[in-house]
């Protein structure tokens, strides 16, 4: 035997159509290759040759298409933001916070410098720490100046 194994053939009674447009002599019924070739040697449809991923998947080991892993953040940027924010909240809650706001602003400047050197992220947090820190410092200075002026005016 040559040809397909049992069960792979055409239905009974199937053959080339009669007339001049049938199969050329020596080629057999349509749908079969040369003698000696059986059914395809691969698994179910949807899978390529062995060793390759199924269709629709990217090359192995490269992650999701379009995914860019996040840049690690500079920890000092978060510290600057939180210190400045706590200082601003303390300024509004108690009316006084001497060190937290300027320390947060300075930490923000240091974090920006470190990010320029090491390439880490967190620029937004550092800038927020700087802005909130200097704003809180200005509020403390302004509030202290007003308090001194009120006390001086009351004693005059």
PDB file of C-alpha atoms in Angstrom:
ATOM      1  CA  UNK A   1       0.000   0.000   0.000  1.00  0.00           C
ATOM      2  CA  UNK A   2       0.257   3.416  -1.243  1.00  0.00           C
ATOM      3  CA  UNK A   3      -2.303   6.116  -0.552  1.00  0.00           C
ATOM      4  CA  UNK A   4      -4.135   7.224   2.532  1.00  0.00           C
ATOM      5  CA  UNK A   5      -4.940   4.875   5.396  1.00  0.00           C
ATOM      6  CA  UNK A   6      -8.526   3.641   5.747  1.00  0.00           C
ATOM      7  CA  UNK A   7     -10.966   6.354   6.783  1.00  0.00           C
ATOM      8  CA  UNK A   8      -9.135   9.150   4.938  1.00  0.00           C
ATOM      9  CA  UNK A   9     -10.573   8.519   1.511  1.00  0.00           C
ATOM     10  CA  UNK A  10     -13.391  10.249  -0.305  1.00  0.00           C
ATOM     11  CA  UNK A  11     -16.977   9.169   0.294  1.00  0.00           C
ATOM     12  CA  UNK A  12     -18.148   6.183  -1.743  1.00  0.00           C
ATOM     13  CA  UNK A  13     -19.036   7.068  -5.293  1.00  0.00           C
ATOM     14  CA  UNK A  14     -16.830  10.137  -5.358  1.00  0.00           C
ATOM     15  CA  UNK A  15     -14.472  10.547  -8.265  1.00  0.00           C
ATOM     16  CA  UNK A  16     -13.478  12.938 -11.021  1.00  0.00           C
ATOM     17  CA  UNK A  17     -16.372  14.404 -12.955  1.00  0.00           C
ATOM     18  CA  UNK A  18     -16.971  12.785 -16.322  1.00  0.00           C
ATOM     19  CA  UNK A  19     -16.004  14.625 -19.418  1.00  0.00           C
ATOM     20  CA  UNK A  20     -12.984  16.482 -20.776  1.00  0.00           C
ATOM     21  CA  UNK A  21     -12.441  18.520 -17.557  1.00  0.00           C
ATOM     22  CA  UNK A  22     -11.896  15.623 -15.174  1.00  0.00           C
ATOM     23  CA  UNK A  23      -8.595  14.816 -13.509  1.00  0.00           C
ATOM     24  CA  UNK A  24      -5.655  14.415 -15.889  1.00  0.00           C
ATOM     25  CA  UNK A  25      -4.560  10.834 -16.367  1.00  0.00           C
ATOM     26  CA  UNK A  26      -2.288   9.479 -13.627  1.00  0.00           C
ATOM     27  CA  UNK A  27      -3.225  11.968 -10.938  1.00  0.00           C
ATOM     28  CA  UNK A  28      -6.036  10.154  -9.134  1.00  0.00           C
ATOM     29  CA  UNK A  29      -9.008  11.762  -7.467  1.00  0.00           C
ATOM     30  CA  UNK A  30      -8.680  15.384  -6.299  1.00  0.00           C
ATOM     31  CA  UNK A  31      -7.386  16.052  -2.793  1.00  0.00           C
ATOM     32  CA  UNK A  32      -4.521  13.551  -2.804  1.00  0.00           C
ATOM     33  CA  UNK A  33      -0.829  14.134  -3.361  1.00  0.00           C
ATOM     34  CA  UNK A  34       1.647  11.819  -5.011  1.00  0.00           C
ATOM     35  CA  UNK A  35       1.572   8.161  -4.068  1.00  0.00           C
ATOM     36  CA  UNK A  36       3.438   7.401  -0.838  1.00  0.00           C
ATOM     37  CA  UNK A  37       2.455  10.538   1.050  1.00  0.00           C
ATOM     38  CA  UNK A  38       0.064  10.086   3.948  1.00  0.00           C
ATOM     39  CA  UNK A  39      -1.823  12.621   6.038  1.00  0.00           C
ATOM     40  CA  UNK A  40       0.054  15.653   7.397  1.00  0.00           C
ATOM     41  CA  UNK A  41       2.483  14.894  10.234  1.00  0.00           C
ATOM     42  CA  UNK A  42       1.424  17.547  12.719  1.00  0.00           C
ATOM     43  CA  UNK A  43      -1.131  17.835  15.485  1.00  0.00           C
ATOM     44  CA  UNK A  44      -4.544  19.467  15.538  1.00  0.00           C
ATOM     45  CA  UNK A  45      -5.169  22.710  13.630  1.00  0.00           C
ATOM     46  CA  UNK A  46      -3.870  25.873  15.300  1.00  0.00           C
ATOM     47  CA  UNK A  47      -0.479  24.508  16.262  1.00  0.00           C
ATOM     48  CA  UNK A  48       2.658  24.989  14.243  1.00  0.00           C
ATOM     49  CA  UNK A  49       5.662  22.736  13.971  1.00  0.00           C
ATOM     50  CA  UNK A  50       7.102  21.408  17.224  1.00  0.00           C
ATOM     51  CA  UNK A  51       9.132  23.931  19.216  1.00  0.00           C
ATOM     52  CA  UNK A  52       7.078  26.955  18.200  1.00  0.00           C
ATOM     53  CA  UNK A  53       4.390  28.776  20.145  1.00  0.00           C
ATOM     54  CA  UNK A  54       0.801  28.538  18.859  1.00  0.00           C
ATOM     55  CA  UNK A  55      -0.303  31.319  16.492  1.00  0.00           C
ATOM     56  CA  UNK A  56      -1.238  34.576  18.197  1.00  0.00           C
ATOM     57  CA  UNK A  57       1.514  34.474  20.780  1.00  0.00           C
ATOM     58  CA  UNK A  58       4.692  36.553  20.688  1.00  0.00           C
ATOM     59  CA  UNK A  59       8.173  35.125  20.929  1.00  0.00           C
ATOM     60  CA  UNK A  60       8.769  33.452  24.287  1.00  0.00           C
ATOM     61  CA  UNK A  61      10.460  35.446  27.033  1.00  0.00           C
ATOM     62  CA  UNK A  62       9.601  38.936  25.795  1.00  0.00           C
ATOM     63  CA  UNK A  63       6.500  39.709  27.939  1.00  0.00           C
ATOM     64  CA  UNK A  64       3.265  41.251  26.733  1.00  0.00           C
ATOM     65  CA  UNK A  65       3.333  43.247  23.494  1.00  0.00           C
ATOM     66  CA  UNK A  66       3.701  46.956  24.208  1.00  0.00           C
ATOM     67  CA  UNK A  67       4.456  46.394  27.912  1.00  0.00           C
ATOM     68  CA  UNK A  68       7.314  48.467  29.263  1.00  0.00           C
ATOM     69  CA  UNK A  69       8.395  47.617  32.799  1.00  0.00           C
ATOM     70  CA  UNK A  70       8.182  50.611  35.135  1.00  0.00           C
ATOM     71  CA  UNK A  71      11.306  52.524  36.075  1.00  0.00           C
ATOM     72  CA  UNK A  72      12.150  52.106  39.755  1.00  0.00           C
ATOM     73  CA  UNK A  73      11.424  55.224  41.791  1.00  0.00           C
ATOM     74  CA  UNK A  74      13.874  57.182  43.880  1.00  0.00           C
ATOM     75  CA  UNK A  75      12.807  56.607  47.513  1.00  0.00           C
ATOM     76  CA  UNK A  76      13.884  60.110  48.521  1.00  0.00           C
ATOM     77  CA  UNK A  77      11.250  61.566  46.159  1.00  0.00           C
ATOM     78  CA  UNK A  78       8.483  59.875  48.130  1.00  0.00           C
ATOM     79  CA  UNK A  79      10.114  61.019  51.371  1.00  0.00           C
ATOM     80  CA  UNK A  80      10.194  64.609  50.123  1.00  0.00           C
ATOM     81  CA  UNK A  81       6.530  64.516  49.146  1.00  0.00           C
ATOM     82  CA  UNK A  82       5.344  62.957  52.407  1.00  0.00           C
ATOM     83  CA  UNK A  83       7.476  65.240  54.606  1.00  0.00           C
ATOM     84  CA  UNK A  84       6.245  68.354  52.799  1.00  0.00           C
ATOM     85  CA  UNK A  85       2.632  67.178  52.893  1.00  0.00           C
ATOM     86  CA  UNK A  86       2.778  66.378  56.608  1.00  0.00           C
ATOM     87  CA  UNK A  87       4.398  69.767  57.250  1.00  0.00           C
ATOM     88  CA  UNK A  88       1.659  71.558  55.285  1.00  0.00           C
ATOM     89  CA  UNK A  89      -1.089  69.677  57.117  1.00  0.00           C
ATOM     90  CA  UNK A  90       0.570  70.495  60.452  1.00  0.00           C
ATOM     91  CA  UNK A  91       0.802  74.158  59.424  1.00  0.00           C
ATOM     92  CA  UNK A  92      -2.931  74.320  58.752  1.00  0.00           C
ATOM     93  CA  UNK A  93      -3.893  72.146  61.741  1.00  0.00           C
ATOM     94  CA  UNK A  94      -1.719  73.783  64.398  1.00  0.00           C
ATOM     95  CA  UNK A  95      -0.749  77.001  62.673  1.00  0.00           C
ATOM     96  CA  UNK A  96       2.915  76.167  63.143  1.00  0.00           C
ATOM     97  CA  UNK A  97       5.403  73.707  61.680  1.00  0.00           C
ATOM     98  CA  UNK A  98       8.966  74.958  61.576  1.00  0.00           C
ATOM     99  CA  UNK A  99      11.027  72.097  60.134  1.00  0.00           C
ATOM    100  CA  UNK A 100       8.891  69.706  58.101  1.00  0.00           C
ATOM    101  CA  UNK A 101       8.174  71.918  55.065  1.00  0.00           C
ATOM    102  CA  UNK A 102      11.726  73.177  54.419  1.00  0.00           C
ATOM    103  CA  UNK A 103      13.135  69.678  55.040  1.00  0.00           C
ATOM    104  CA  UNK A 104      10.674  68.255  52.491  1.00  0.00           C
ATOM    105  CA  UNK A 105      11.650  70.903  49.933  1.00  0.00           C
ATOM    106  CA  UNK A 106      15.371  70.210  50.393  1.00  0.00           C
ATOM    107  CA  UNK A 107      14.750  66.447  50.150  1.00  0.00           C
ATOM    108  CA  UNK A 108      12.948  67.100  46.856  1.00  0.00           C
ATOM    109  CA  UNK A 109      15.949  68.974  45.455  1.00  0.00           C
ATOM    110  CA  UNK A 110      18.316  66.202  46.575  1.00  0.00           C
ATOM    111  CA  UNK A 111      16.008  63.572  45.038  1.00  0.00           C
ATOM    112  CA  UNK A 112      16.017  65.408  41.679  1.00  0.00           C
ATOM    113  CA  UNK A 113      19.819  65.497  41.702  1.00  0.00           C
ATOM    114  CA  UNK A 114      20.023  61.787  42.538  1.00  0.00           C
ATOM    115  CA  UNK A 115      17.530  60.938  39.772  1.00  0.00           C
ATOM    116  CA  UNK A 116      19.691  62.772  37.243  1.00  0.00           C
ATOM    117  CA  UNK A 117      22.640  60.592  38.309  1.00  0.00           C
ATOM    118  CA  UNK A 118      21.010  57.162  38.634  1.00  0.00           C
ATOM    119  CA  UNK A 119      18.164  57.392  36.076  1.00  0.00           C
ATOM    120  CA  UNK A 120      15.408  56.374  38.492  1.00  0.00           C
ATOM    121  CA  UNK A 121      11.855  57.710  38.310  1.00  0.00           C
ATOM    122  CA  UNK A 122       9.776  59.724  40.762  1.00  0.00           C
ATOM    123  CA  UNK A 123      10.270  63.180  39.289  1.00  0.00           C
ATOM    124  CA  UNK A 124       6.635  64.128  39.894  1.00  0.00           C
ATOM    125  CA  UNK A 125       6.825  63.215  43.575  1.00  0.00           C
ATOM    126  CA  UNK A 126      10.059  65.172  43.999  1.00  0.00           C
ATOM    127  CA  UNK A 127       8.592  68.248  42.279  1.00  0.00           C
ATOM    128  CA  UNK A 128       5.432  68.007  44.392  1.00  0.00           C
ATOM    129  CA  UNK A 129       7.616  67.791  47.516  1.00  0.00           C
ATOM    130  CA  UNK A 130       9.558  70.892  46.448  1.00  0.00           C
ATOM    131  CA  UNK A 131       6.453  72.930  45.609  1.00  0.00           C
ATOM    132  CA  UNK A 132       4.491  71.934  48.712  1.00  0.00           C
ATOM    133  CA  UNK A 133       7.580  72.320  50.901  1.00  0.00           C
ATOM    134  CA  UNK A 134       8.412  75.849  49.792  1.00  0.00           C
ATOM    135  CA  UNK A 135       4.723  76.841  49.865  1.00  0.00           C
ATOM    136  CA  UNK A 136       4.421  75.555  53.443  1.00  0.00           C
ATOM    137  CA  UNK A 137       7.667  77.315  54.386  1.00  0.00           C
ATOM    138  CA  UNK A 138       6.326  80.576  52.948  1.00  0.00           C
ATOM    139  CA  UNK A 139       3.118  80.139  54.961  1.00  0.00           C
ATOM    140  CA  UNK A 140       5.111  79.569  58.160  1.00  0.00           C
ATOM    141  CA  UNK A 141       7.312  82.622  57.510  1.00  0.00           C
ATOM    142  CA  UNK A 142       4.288  84.777  56.652  1.00  0.00           C
ATOM    143  CA  UNK A 143       2.355  83.534  59.677  1.00  0.00           C
ATOM    144  CA  UNK A 144       5.335  84.164  61.957  1.00  0.00           C
ATOM    145  CA  UNK A 145       5.761  87.689  60.562  1.00  0.00           C
ATOM    146  CA  UNK A 146       2.055  88.436  61.133  1.00  0.00           C
ATOM    147  CA  UNK A 147       2.227  87.004  64.655  1.00  0.00           C
ATOM    148  CA  UNK A 148       5.285  89.152  65.509  1.00  0.00           C
ATOM    149  CA  UNK A 149       3.579  92.242  64.037  1.00  0.00           C
ATOM    150  CA  UNK A 150       0.398  91.621  66.061  1.00  0.00           C
ATOM    151  CA  UNK A 151       2.360  91.092  69.297  1.00  0.00           C
ATOM    152  CA  UNK A 152       4.508  94.180  68.654  1.00  0.00           C
ATOM    153  CA  UNK A 153       1.430  96.313  67.872  1.00  0.00           C
ATOM    154  CA  UNK A 154      -0.332  95.102  71.034  1.00  0.00           C
ATOM    155  CA  UNK A 155       2.644  96.055  73.238  1.00  0.00           C
ATOM    156  CA  UNK A 156       3.107  99.502  71.708  1.00  0.00           C
TER     157      UNK A 156
END
